[in-house]
mmCIF file of C-alpha atoms and ligand atoms in Angstrom:
data_model
loop_
_atom_site.group_PDB
_atom_site.id
_atom_site.type_symbol
_atom_site.label_atom_id
_atom_site.label_comp_id
_atom_site.label_asym_id
_atom_site.label_seq_id
_atom_site.Cartn_x
_atom_site.Cartn_y
_atom_site.Cartn_z
ATOM 1 C CA MET A 1 -8.542 -5.732 -41.248
ATOM 2 C CA GLY A 2 -11.502 -3.437 -41.261
ATOM 3 C CA PHE A 3 -15.225 -3.848 -41.546
ATOM 4 C CA VAL A 4 -15.379 -2.985 -45.222
ATOM 5 C CA ASP A 5 -18.128 -4.476 -47.370
ATOM 6 C CA SER A 6 -17.981 -5.266 -51.054
ATOM 7 C CA PHE A 7 -19.183 -1.763 -51.902
ATOM 8 C CA GLY A 8 -16.327 -0.128 -50.008
ATOM 9 C CA ARG A 9 -18.438 1.073 -47.087
ATOM 10 C CA VAL A 10 -16.301 1.187 -43.962
ATOM 11 C CA HIS A 11 -18.449 0.153 -41.006
ATOM 12 C CA ASP A 12 -17.424 2.015 -37.889
ATOM 13 C CA ASP A 13 -20.760 2.288 -36.108
ATOM 14 C CA LEU A 14 -22.081 -0.621 -34.012
ATOM 15 C CA ARG A 15 -25.524 -0.630 -32.380
ATOM 16 C CA LEU A 16 -25.763 -2.911 -29.380
ATOM 17 C CA SER A 17 -29.267 -3.940 -28.416
ATOM 18 C CA ILE A 18 -29.146 -5.124 -24.818
ATOM 19 C CA THR A 19 -32.761 -6.217 -24.347
ATOM 20 C CA ASP A 20 -35.941 -6.723 -26.349
ATOM 21 C CA ARG A 21 -38.027 -5.673 -23.331
ATOM 22 C CA CYS A 22 -39.661 -2.281 -23.251
ATOM 23 C CA ASN A 23 -41.786 -0.259 -20.849
ATOM 24 C CA LEU A 24 -43.751 1.411 -23.653
ATOM 25 C CA ARG A 25 -45.878 -0.164 -26.395
ATOM 26 C CA CYS A 26 -45.549 2.138 -29.406
ATOM 27 C CA ALA A 27 -47.783 0.394 -31.917
ATOM 28 C CA TYR A 28 -45.599 1.261 -34.901
ATOM 29 C CA CYS A 29 -42.637 -0.455 -33.260
ATOM 30 C CA MET A 30 -43.865 -3.515 -31.401
ATOM 31 C CA PRO A 31 -46.829 -5.737 -30.621
ATOM 32 C CA GLN A 32 -49.077 -4.838 -27.688
ATOM 33 C CA ASP A 33 -48.575 -8.229 -26.036
ATOM 34 C CA PRO A 34 -45.010 -9.115 -26.887
ATOM 35 C CA VAL A 35 -43.451 -12.457 -26.123
ATOM 36 C CA TRP A 36 -40.024 -11.596 -24.712
ATOM 37 C CA TYR A 37 -36.924 -13.615 -25.389
ATOM 38 C CA PRO A 38 -36.106 -15.884 -22.446
ATOM 39 C CA HIS A 39 -33.367 -14.521 -20.189
ATOM 40 C CA GLY A 40 -30.958 -17.257 -21.218
ATOM 41 C CA ALA A 41 -31.223 -16.159 -24.841
ATOM 42 C CA ILE A 42 -30.036 -12.647 -24.052
ATOM 43 C CA LEU A 43 -26.313 -11.927 -24.123
ATOM 44 C CA SER A 44 -24.643 -11.203 -20.797
ATOM 45 C CA TYR A 45 -22.851 -7.880 -20.373
ATOM 46 C CA GLU A 46 -19.560 -9.745 -20.616
ATOM 47 C CA GLU A 47 -20.601 -11.257 -23.949
ATOM 48 C CA ILE A 48 -21.731 -7.878 -25.277
ATOM 49 C CA GLU A 49 -18.491 -6.265 -24.199
ATOM 50 C CA ARG A 50 -16.505 -8.994 -25.908
ATOM 51 C CA VAL A 51 -18.277 -8.432 -29.218
ATOM 52 C CA ALA A 52 -17.733 -4.688 -28.839
ATOM 53 C CA ARG A 53 -14.043 -5.242 -28.208
ATOM 54 C CA ILE A 54 -13.711 -7.477 -31.267
ATOM 55 C CA ALA A 55 -15.595 -4.912 -33.336
ATOM 56 C CA ILE A 56 -13.336 -2.104 -32.162
ATOM 57 C CA ALA A 57 -10.293 -4.153 -33.129
ATOM 58 C CA GLY A 58 -11.918 -4.349 -36.579
ATOM 59 C CA GLY A 59 -12.331 -0.594 -36.869
ATOM 60 C CA VAL A 60 -15.579 0.240 -35.089
ATOM 61 C CA ARG A 61 -15.289 3.653 -33.445
ATOM 62 C CA LYS A 62 -18.844 4.435 -32.377
ATOM 63 C CA LEU A 63 -21.028 2.393 -30.060
ATOM 64 C CA ARG A 64 -24.694 3.016 -29.403
ATOM 65 C CA VAL A 65 -26.543 1.075 -26.722
ATOM 66 C CA THR A 66 -30.193 0.487 -27.522
ATOM 67 C CA GLY A 67 -33.071 -1.997 -27.235
ATOM 68 C CA GLY A 68 -36.000 -2.601 -26.584
ATOM 69 C CA GLU A 69 -35.594 -0.081 -23.832
ATOM 70 C CA PRO A 70 -32.009 -0.312 -22.574
ATOM 71 C CA LEU A 71 -32.809 1.278 -19.215
ATOM 72 C CA VAL A 72 -35.166 -1.536 -18.210
ATOM 73 C CA ARG A 73 -32.185 -3.879 -18.008
ATOM 74 C CA ARG A 74 -30.592 -4.051 -14.574
ATOM 75 C CA ASP A 75 -27.316 -2.285 -13.920
ATOM 76 C CA VAL A 76 -26.843 -0.678 -17.333
ATOM 77 C CA ALA A 77 -24.184 1.599 -15.861
ATOM 78 C CA ARG A 78 -21.984 -1.451 -15.336
ATOM 79 C CA LEU A 79 -22.100 -2.238 -19.058
ATOM 80 C CA ILE A 80 -21.550 1.421 -19.964
ATOM 81 C CA ALA A 81 -18.478 1.566 -17.717
ATOM 82 C CA SER A 82 -16.981 -1.510 -19.347
ATOM 83 C CA LEU A 83 -17.652 -0.166 -22.857
ATOM 84 C CA ALA A 84 -16.327 3.285 -21.964
ATOM 85 C CA ALA A 85 -13.080 1.681 -20.845
ATOM 86 C CA LEU A 86 -12.449 0.149 -24.279
ATOM 87 C CA PRO A 87 -9.654 2.035 -26.007
ATOM 88 C CA GLY A 88 -10.275 3.377 -29.500
ATOM 89 C CA LEU A 89 -13.830 4.653 -29.154
ATOM 90 C CA SER A 90 -14.771 8.057 -30.485
ATOM 91 C CA ASP A 91 -18.406 7.943 -29.351
ATOM 92 C CA LEU A 92 -20.518 6.077 -26.824
ATOM 93 C CA SER A 93 -24.203 6.915 -26.777
ATOM 94 C CA LEU A 94 -27.531 5.460 -25.711
ATOM 95 C CA THR A 95 -30.963 5.540 -27.309
ATOM 96 C CA THR A 96 -33.804 5.565 -24.803
ATOM 97 C CA ASN A 97 -37.459 6.418 -24.521
ATOM 98 C CA GLY A 98 -36.485 8.517 -21.509
ATOM 99 C CA VAL A 99 -39.058 7.045 -19.113
ATOM 100 C CA LEU A 100 -36.395 5.897 -16.613
ATOM 101 C CA LEU A 101 -33.742 8.425 -17.536
ATOM 102 C CA ALA A 102 -34.250 10.774 -14.570
ATOM 103 C CA SER A 103 -33.049 8.166 -12.098
ATOM 104 C CA HIS A 104 -30.214 6.894 -14.334
ATOM 105 C CA ALA A 105 -28.720 9.995 -15.951
ATOM 106 C CA LYS A 106 -26.077 10.890 -13.354
ATOM 107 C CA GLU A 107 -24.920 7.320 -12.894
ATOM 108 C CA LEU A 108 -24.663 6.796 -16.649
ATOM 109 C CA ALA A 109 -22.649 9.980 -17.094
ATOM 110 C CA ARG A 110 -20.335 8.915 -14.279
ATOM 111 C CA ALA A 111 -19.919 5.523 -15.933
ATOM 112 C CA GLY A 112 -18.655 7.214 -19.101
ATOM 113 C CA LEU A 113 -21.724 7.574 -21.299
ATOM 114 C CA ARG A 114 -21.214 10.615 -23.503
ATOM 115 C CA ARG A 115 -24.682 11.442 -24.771
ATOM 116 C CA VAL A 116 -28.250 10.256 -25.204
ATOM 117 C CA ASN A 117 -30.838 10.225 -27.943
ATOM 118 C CA VAL A 118 -34.344 10.336 -26.538
ATOM 119 C CA SER A 119 -37.332 9.184 -28.559
ATOM 120 C CA LEU A 120 -40.302 11.494 -28.196
ATOM 121 C CA ASP A 121 -43.093 11.699 -30.755
ATOM 122 C CA THR A 122 -45.486 14.057 -28.999
ATOM 123 C CA LEU A 123 -45.655 16.699 -26.286
ATOM 124 C CA ASP A 124 -49.335 16.119 -25.656
ATOM 125 C CA ARG A 125 -50.004 13.913 -22.647
ATOM 126 C CA ASP A 126 -53.124 12.207 -24.002
ATOM 127 C CA ARG A 127 -51.561 11.583 -27.380
ATOM 128 C CA PHE A 128 -48.440 10.225 -25.722
ATOM 129 C CA ALA A 129 -50.567 7.764 -23.750
ATOM 130 C CA LYS A 130 -52.383 6.741 -26.913
ATOM 131 C CA LEU A 131 -49.241 6.338 -29.060
ATOM 132 C CA THR A 132 -47.149 4.558 -26.449
ATOM 133 C CA GLY A 133 -49.855 2.773 -24.484
ATOM 134 C CA ARG A 134 -48.516 4.314 -21.246
ATOM 135 C CA ASP A 135 -49.125 7.648 -19.480
ATOM 136 C CA ARG A 136 -45.425 8.513 -19.001
ATOM 137 C CA LEU A 137 -44.841 11.834 -20.786
ATOM 138 C CA THR A 138 -44.010 13.618 -17.512
ATOM 139 C CA ASP A 139 -41.306 11.049 -16.754
ATOM 140 C CA VAL A 140 -39.756 11.521 -20.194
ATOM 141 C CA LEU A 141 -39.643 15.290 -19.747
ATOM 142 C CA LYS A 142 -37.996 14.845 -16.341
ATOM 143 C CA GLY A 143 -35.566 12.401 -17.915
ATOM 144 C CA LEU A 144 -34.584 14.907 -20.593
ATOM 145 C CA ALA A 145 -33.947 17.603 -18.009
ATOM 146 C CA ALA A 146 -31.898 15.190 -15.883
ATOM 147 C CA ALA A 147 -29.817 14.151 -18.904
ATOM 148 C CA ALA A 148 -29.055 17.799 -19.661
ATOM 149 C CA ASP A 149 -28.092 18.386 -16.007
ATOM 150 C CA ALA A 150 -25.829 15.358 -16.075
ATOM 151 C CA GLY A 151 -24.030 16.679 -19.165
ATOM 152 C CA LEU A 152 -25.239 13.895 -21.476
ATOM 153 C CA GLY A 153 -25.303 16.201 -24.481
ATOM 154 C CA PRO A 154 -25.649 17.170 -27.198
ATOM 155 C CA ILE A 155 -29.100 15.682 -26.623
ATOM 156 C CA LYS A 156 -30.982 14.558 -29.677
ATOM 157 C CA ILE A 157 -34.690 13.868 -29.817
ATOM 158 C CA ASN A 158 -35.937 11.269 -32.285
ATOM 159 C CA ALA A 159 -39.491 11.881 -33.431
ATOM 160 C CA VAL A 160 -41.532 9.698 -35.769
ATOM 161 C CA LEU A 161 -44.508 11.480 -37.277
ATOM 162 C CA LEU A 162 -47.539 9.492 -38.398
ATOM 163 C CA ARG A 163 -50.128 10.919 -40.742
ATOM 164 C CA GLY A 164 -53.408 11.536 -38.987
ATOM 165 C CA GLU A 165 -51.878 11.126 -35.533
ATOM 166 C CA ASN A 166 -49.072 13.465 -34.508
ATOM 167 C CA GLU A 167 -48.089 15.055 -37.832
ATOM 168 C CA ALA A 168 -49.334 18.468 -36.752
ATOM 169 C CA GLU A 169 -46.827 18.479 -33.904
ATOM 170 C CA ALA A 170 -43.693 19.011 -35.988
ATOM 171 C CA ILE A 171 -43.527 22.706 -35.185
ATOM 172 C CA GLU A 172 -44.195 22.196 -31.475
ATOM 173 C CA LEU A 173 -41.496 19.529 -31.266
ATOM 174 C CA ALA A 174 -39.044 21.751 -33.134
ATOM 175 C CA ARG A 175 -39.880 24.681 -30.862
ATOM 176 C CA PHE A 176 -39.357 22.487 -27.793
ATOM 177 C CA GLY A 177 -35.896 21.554 -29.105
ATOM 178 C CA ARG A 178 -34.966 25.137 -29.990
ATOM 179 C CA GLU A 179 -35.936 26.396 -26.549
ATOM 180 C CA ARG A 180 -33.912 23.778 -24.708
ATOM 181 C CA GLY A 181 -30.953 23.226 -26.994
ATOM 182 C CA TYR A 182 -32.014 19.711 -28.053
ATOM 183 C CA GLU A 183 -31.547 18.695 -31.677
ATOM 184 C CA VAL A 184 -34.837 17.258 -32.899
ATOM 185 C CA ARG A 185 -34.586 14.713 -35.710
ATOM 186 C CA PHE A 186 -37.662 13.731 -37.653
ATOM 187 C CA ILE A 187 -37.552 10.087 -38.720
ATOM 188 C CA GLU A 188 -39.821 8.777 -41.450
ATOM 189 C CA PHE A 189 -42.028 5.853 -40.443
ATOM 190 C CA MET A 190 -40.215 2.796 -41.798
ATOM 191 C CA PRO A 191 -41.831 -0.383 -43.075
ATOM 192 C CA LEU A 192 -40.514 -2.666 -40.350
ATOM 193 C CA GLU A 193 -43.736 -4.565 -40.234
ATOM 194 C CA ASN A 194 -45.389 -5.133 -36.918
ATOM 195 C CA ASP A 195 -49.142 -4.873 -36.918
ATOM 196 C CA HIS A 196 -49.391 -4.618 -40.729
ATOM 197 C CA SER A 197 -50.339 -0.986 -40.335
ATOM 198 C CA TRP A 198 -47.519 0.435 -42.434
ATOM 199 C CA ASP A 199 -48.474 2.030 -45.662
ATOM 200 C CA LEU A 200 -46.987 4.880 -47.556
ATOM 201 C CA GLY A 201 -50.036 6.978 -46.800
ATOM 202 C CA ARG A 202 -49.084 7.048 -43.105
ATOM 203 C CA VAL A 203 -45.547 8.287 -43.799
ATOM 204 C CA VAL A 204 -44.993 11.997 -43.233
ATOM 205 C CA SER A 205 -42.152 12.875 -45.567
ATOM 206 C CA GLY A 206 -39.111 14.716 -44.291
ATOM 207 C CA ALA A 207 -39.473 17.144 -47.195
ATOM 208 C CA MET A 208 -42.892 18.188 -45.944
ATOM 209 C CA VAL A 209 -41.701 18.654 -42.389
ATOM 210 C CA ARG A 210 -38.677 20.617 -43.636
ATOM 211 C CA ARG A 211 -40.952 22.978 -45.533
ATOM 212 C CA SER A 212 -43.187 23.693 -42.569
ATOM 213 C CA ILE A 213 -40.242 24.195 -40.236
ATOM 214 C CA ALA A 214 -38.516 26.500 -42.725
ATOM 215 C CA GLU A 215 -41.686 28.604 -42.850
ATOM 216 C CA ALA A 216 -41.587 29.043 -39.098
ATOM 217 C CA TRP A 217 -37.822 29.541 -38.786
ATOM 218 C CA PRO A 218 -35.504 29.798 -41.814
ATOM 219 C CA ILE A 219 -32.985 26.930 -41.969
ATOM 220 C CA VAL A 220 -29.866 26.213 -44.042
ATOM 221 C CA PRO A 221 -28.105 22.885 -44.654
ATOM 222 C CA ASP A 222 -25.263 22.454 -42.169
ATOM 223 C CA PRO A 223 -22.064 22.834 -44.235
ATOM 224 C CA ALA A 224 -20.248 20.653 -41.682
ATOM 225 C CA GLY A 225 -22.852 17.841 -41.920
ATOM 226 C CA ASP A 226 -21.422 14.295 -41.829
ATOM 227 C CA PRO A 227 -22.117 12.592 -45.196
ATOM 228 C CA HIS A 228 -22.371 9.183 -43.439
ATOM 229 C CA ALA A 229 -24.909 10.351 -40.897
ATOM 230 C CA PRO A 230 -28.447 9.196 -41.670
ATOM 231 C CA ALA A 231 -29.809 12.601 -40.703
ATOM 232 C CA SER A 232 -29.476 15.546 -43.016
ATOM 233 C CA ARG A 233 -28.780 18.357 -40.617
ATOM 234 C CA TYR A 234 -29.987 21.926 -40.952
ATOM 235 C CA LEU A 235 -29.043 24.967 -38.901
ATOM 236 C CA TYR A 236 -31.581 27.544 -37.829
ATOM 237 C CA GLU A 237 -30.500 30.792 -39.442
ATOM 238 C CA ASP A 238 -31.125 32.678 -36.213
ATOM 239 C CA GLY A 239 -28.408 30.609 -34.550
ATOM 240 C CA ASN A 240 -30.829 28.663 -32.348
ATOM 241 C CA GLY A 241 -29.378 25.221 -32.909
ATOM 242 C CA ALA A 242 -30.050 22.520 -35.487
ATOM 243 C CA VAL A 243 -32.762 20.183 -36.716
ATOM 244 C CA GLY A 244 -32.310 16.866 -38.516
ATOM 245 C CA PHE A 245 -34.291 14.788 -40.996
ATOM 246 C CA ILE A 246 -33.895 11.059 -41.442
ATOM 247 C CA ASP A 247 -35.693 10.443 -44.731
ATOM 248 C CA SER A 248 -35.369 6.686 -44.510
ATOM 249 C CA VAL A 249 -38.342 6.015 -46.802
ATOM 250 C CA THR A 250 -38.362 8.827 -49.347
ATOM 251 C CA ALA A 251 -34.558 9.062 -49.618
ATOM 252 C CA PRO A 252 -32.907 5.896 -48.243
ATOM 253 C CA PHE A 253 -29.270 6.436 -47.330
ATOM 254 C CA CYS A 254 -28.048 2.865 -47.958
ATOM 255 C CA ALA A 255 -25.184 4.057 -50.167
ATOM 256 C CA SER A 256 -23.511 5.697 -47.197
ATOM 257 C CA CYS A 257 -24.630 3.229 -44.517
ATOM 258 C CA THR A 258 -21.818 2.283 -42.163
ATOM 259 C CA ARG A 259 -23.945 0.727 -39.433
ATOM 260 C CA ILE A 260 -23.894 -2.802 -38.080
ATOM 261 C CA ARG A 261 -25.983 -4.269 -35.286
ATOM 262 C CA LEU A 262 -25.874 -6.829 -32.532
ATOM 263 C CA THR A 263 -29.318 -7.948 -31.387
ATOM 264 C CA SER A 264 -29.972 -8.659 -27.722
ATOM 265 C CA ASP A 265 -30.025 -12.394 -28.462
ATOM 266 C CA GLY A 266 -26.608 -12.203 -30.047
ATOM 267 C CA LYS A 267 -27.298 -12.069 -33.757
ATOM 268 C CA PHE A 268 -25.075 -9.898 -35.935
ATOM 269 C CA ARG A 269 -27.114 -7.937 -38.447
ATOM 270 C CA VAL A 270 -25.697 -5.910 -41.306
ATOM 271 C CA CYS A 271 -28.893 -4.173 -42.445
ATOM 272 C CA LEU A 272 -32.167 -3.300 -40.735
ATOM 273 C CA TYR A 273 -34.019 -4.741 -43.699
ATOM 274 C CA ASP A 274 -32.012 -7.946 -44.054
ATOM 275 C CA ASP A 275 -33.090 -10.900 -41.942
ATOM 276 C CA LYS A 276 -30.003 -12.973 -42.746
ATOM 277 C CA GLU A 277 -28.130 -12.837 -39.452
ATOM 278 C CA GLU A 278 -24.925 -14.331 -38.147
ATOM 279 C CA ASP A 279 -25.342 -16.191 -34.857
ATOM 280 C CA LEU A 280 -22.602 -14.784 -32.651
ATOM 281 C CA ARG A 281 -24.214 -16.119 -29.481
ATOM 282 C CA ALA A 282 -23.539 -19.684 -30.548
ATOM 283 C CA ALA A 283 -19.984 -18.701 -31.415
ATOM 284 C CA LEU A 284 -19.440 -16.909 -28.107
ATOM 285 C CA ARG A 285 -20.873 -19.741 -26.064
ATOM 286 C CA GLY A 286 -19.215 -22.387 -28.204
ATOM 287 C CA GLY A 287 -15.771 -21.164 -27.183
ATOM 288 C CA GLU A 288 -14.688 -19.647 -30.504
ATOM 289 C CA SER A 289 -11.686 -17.330 -30.541
ATOM 290 C CA ASP A 290 -11.888 -13.570 -31.073
ATOM 291 C CA ASP A 291 -10.407 -14.062 -34.531
ATOM 292 C CA ALA A 292 -13.054 -16.618 -35.460
ATOM 293 C CA ILE A 293 -15.819 -14.298 -34.275
ATOM 294 C CA ALA A 294 -14.311 -11.380 -36.189
ATOM 295 C CA ALA A 295 -14.184 -13.609 -39.270
ATOM 296 C CA ARG A 296 -17.895 -14.380 -38.886
ATOM 297 C CA MET A 297 -18.632 -10.659 -38.763
ATOM 298 C CA GLN A 298 -16.482 -10.037 -41.831
ATOM 299 C CA ALA A 299 -18.239 -12.827 -43.707
ATOM 300 C CA ALA A 300 -21.676 -11.438 -42.864
ATOM 301 C CA LEU A 301 -20.567 -8.018 -44.020
ATOM 302 C CA ALA A 302 -19.310 -9.426 -47.285
ATOM 303 C CA ARG A 303 -22.914 -10.529 -47.930
ATOM 304 C CA LYS A 304 -24.341 -7.062 -47.247
ATOM 305 C CA GLY A 305 -26.336 -5.881 -50.217
ATOM 306 C CA ARG A 306 -25.971 -2.533 -51.872
ATOM 307 C CA GLY A 307 -29.343 -1.495 -50.514
ATOM 308 C CA GLY A 308 -31.348 1.049 -52.359
ATOM 309 C CA ALA A 309 -32.651 -1.959 -54.259
ATOM 310 C CA ILE A 310 -35.293 -1.837 -51.580
ATOM 311 C CA ASP A 311 -37.357 0.695 -53.356
ATOM 312 C CA ILE A 312 -40.023 1.285 -50.793
ATOM 313 C CA LEU A 313 -41.628 4.058 -52.771
ATOM 314 C CA GLU A 314 -41.835 1.807 -55.808
ATOM 315 C CA SER A 315 -43.282 -1.236 -54.055
ATOM 316 C CA LYS A 316 -45.402 0.822 -51.649
ATOM 317 C CA ALA A 317 -45.431 -2.241 -49.434
ATOM 318 C CA ALA A 318 -43.920 -3.153 -46.122
ATOM 319 C CA ILE A 319 -40.914 -5.421 -46.170
ATOM 320 C CA PRO A 320 -41.796 -8.715 -44.508
ATOM 321 C CA LEU A 321 -39.300 -9.268 -41.713
ATOM 322 C CA ALA A 322 -39.034 -11.925 -39.046
ATOM 323 C CA ARG A 323 -38.383 -9.346 -36.366
ATOM 324 C CA THR A 324 -39.806 -5.985 -35.407
ATOM 325 C CA MET A 325 -37.810 -2.940 -34.382
ATOM 326 C CA HIS A 326 -37.882 -3.658 -30.652
ATOM 327 C CA GLN A 327 -36.219 -7.011 -31.341
ATOM 328 C CA ILE A 328 -33.640 -5.718 -33.798
ATOM 329 C CA GLY A 329 -32.585 -2.606 -31.928
ATOM 330 C CA GLY A 330 -33.292 0.823 -33.299
HETATM 331 N N1 SAM B 401 -36.543 2.193 -26.496
HETATM 332 C C1 SAM B 401 -35.553 3.049 -27.073
HETATM 333 C C2 SAM B 401 -36.187 4.276 -27.662
HETATM 334 O O1 SAM B 401 -37.417 4.407 -27.608
HETATM 335 O O2 SAM B 401 -35.454 5.118 -28.156
HETATM 336 C C3 SAM B 401 -34.653 2.392 -28.099
HETATM 337 C C4 SAM B 401 -35.232 1.450 -29.091
HETATM 338 S S1 SAM B 401 -36.429 2.117 -30.216
HETATM 339 C C5 SAM B 401 -36.727 0.673 -31.219
HETATM 340 C C6 SAM B 401 -35.412 3.157 -31.232
HETATM 341 C C7 SAM B 401 -36.111 4.064 -32.191
HETATM 342 O O3 SAM B 401 -36.719 3.302 -33.207
HETATM 343 C C8 SAM B 401 -37.190 4.948 -31.601
HETATM 344 O O4 SAM B 401 -36.859 6.290 -31.849
HETATM 345 C C9 SAM B 401 -38.423 4.553 -32.376
HETATM 346 O O5 SAM B 401 -39.266 5.648 -32.599
HETATM 347 C C10 SAM B 401 -37.820 4.050 -33.668
HETATM 348 N N2 SAM B 401 -38.708 3.191 -34.455
HETATM 349 C C11 SAM B 401 -39.301 2.047 -34.093
HETATM 350 N N3 SAM B 401 -40.055 1.544 -35.100
HETATM 351 C C12 SAM B 401 -39.916 2.405 -36.135
HETATM 352 C C13 SAM B 401 -40.433 2.466 -37.453
HETATM 353 N N4 SAM B 401 -41.239 1.511 -37.945
HETATM 354 N N5 SAM B 401 -40.085 3.513 -38.231
HETATM 355 C C14 SAM B 401 -39.256 4.476 -37.761
HETATM 356 N N6 SAM B 401 -38.730 4.483 -36.537
HETATM 357 C C15 SAM B 401 -39.066 3.463 -35.723
#
């Protein structure tokens, strides 16, 4: 058995969202006054670990813990330790906004976390406060340094550029990464509707960012780049690391997508853009066997569309979804 869909894509990468709560309020991601899921709706660590174990038995090799903001949930290191102990994993990582990372980094590394991705869209304190609704840039920078000290590398920085807001910061963000050995990845603003503010005009294309970075520092495509990775990876010709581009709008990578997701309220999701979810929470709490739960996951995967049919550039419109990114798990 393996998590293979009807287009032959072998799904080995599971994203586990462990909370919908967040300590920032990035407007492109979530509402300013969110209504959180009640605690009882959120999977326990034991339930999350069970789904991870079933997924690994089905061929998943990479786990990424995300949210919401995963570090706002109590005792994350306990979950990390239980996931790290699962045999068969080739990667265990965490996506965080970095705000609480300074106080967690060592403990997470000790628990078996291998690496972190930190989301950071700006290095300007005022702009950070405006984009995220919170004045926490200093904490994020401390968190990054602590993660590096704790050996949680290679550290990647995820940056979303928005036209008219932080687009001019591409070079500064890239420079920041080059100087510290962090791999910055520029992610196009995706139409996961929240405040109806998405439109193509606000998307800064990866191609544009690539051009301006290449003018500052010549880059070449990484010959060892993973064809299933969403980011196309480039190496700086001067040997100063790498930079990535996730062109999710202008060049969707559905054809090579091998990602599946578990939301914090226990729904299994086979595509960011597909609201049809499988309710694993009901199955877990209803006493179903591991095999039955695996079969539910297989069945959901069999319904996964080819993708690419979502021609965002063609429709120029946001895709209406029941959930926003903070609820799905980025
Ligand atoms: N709180 C954690 C963090 O900030 O990394 C994890 C969850 S957050 C939803 C994961 C990533 O999703 C962040 O890098 C964020 O920038 C990205 N994201 C959220 N909404 C997005 C959108 N509409 N388009 C592109 N990226 C988005």
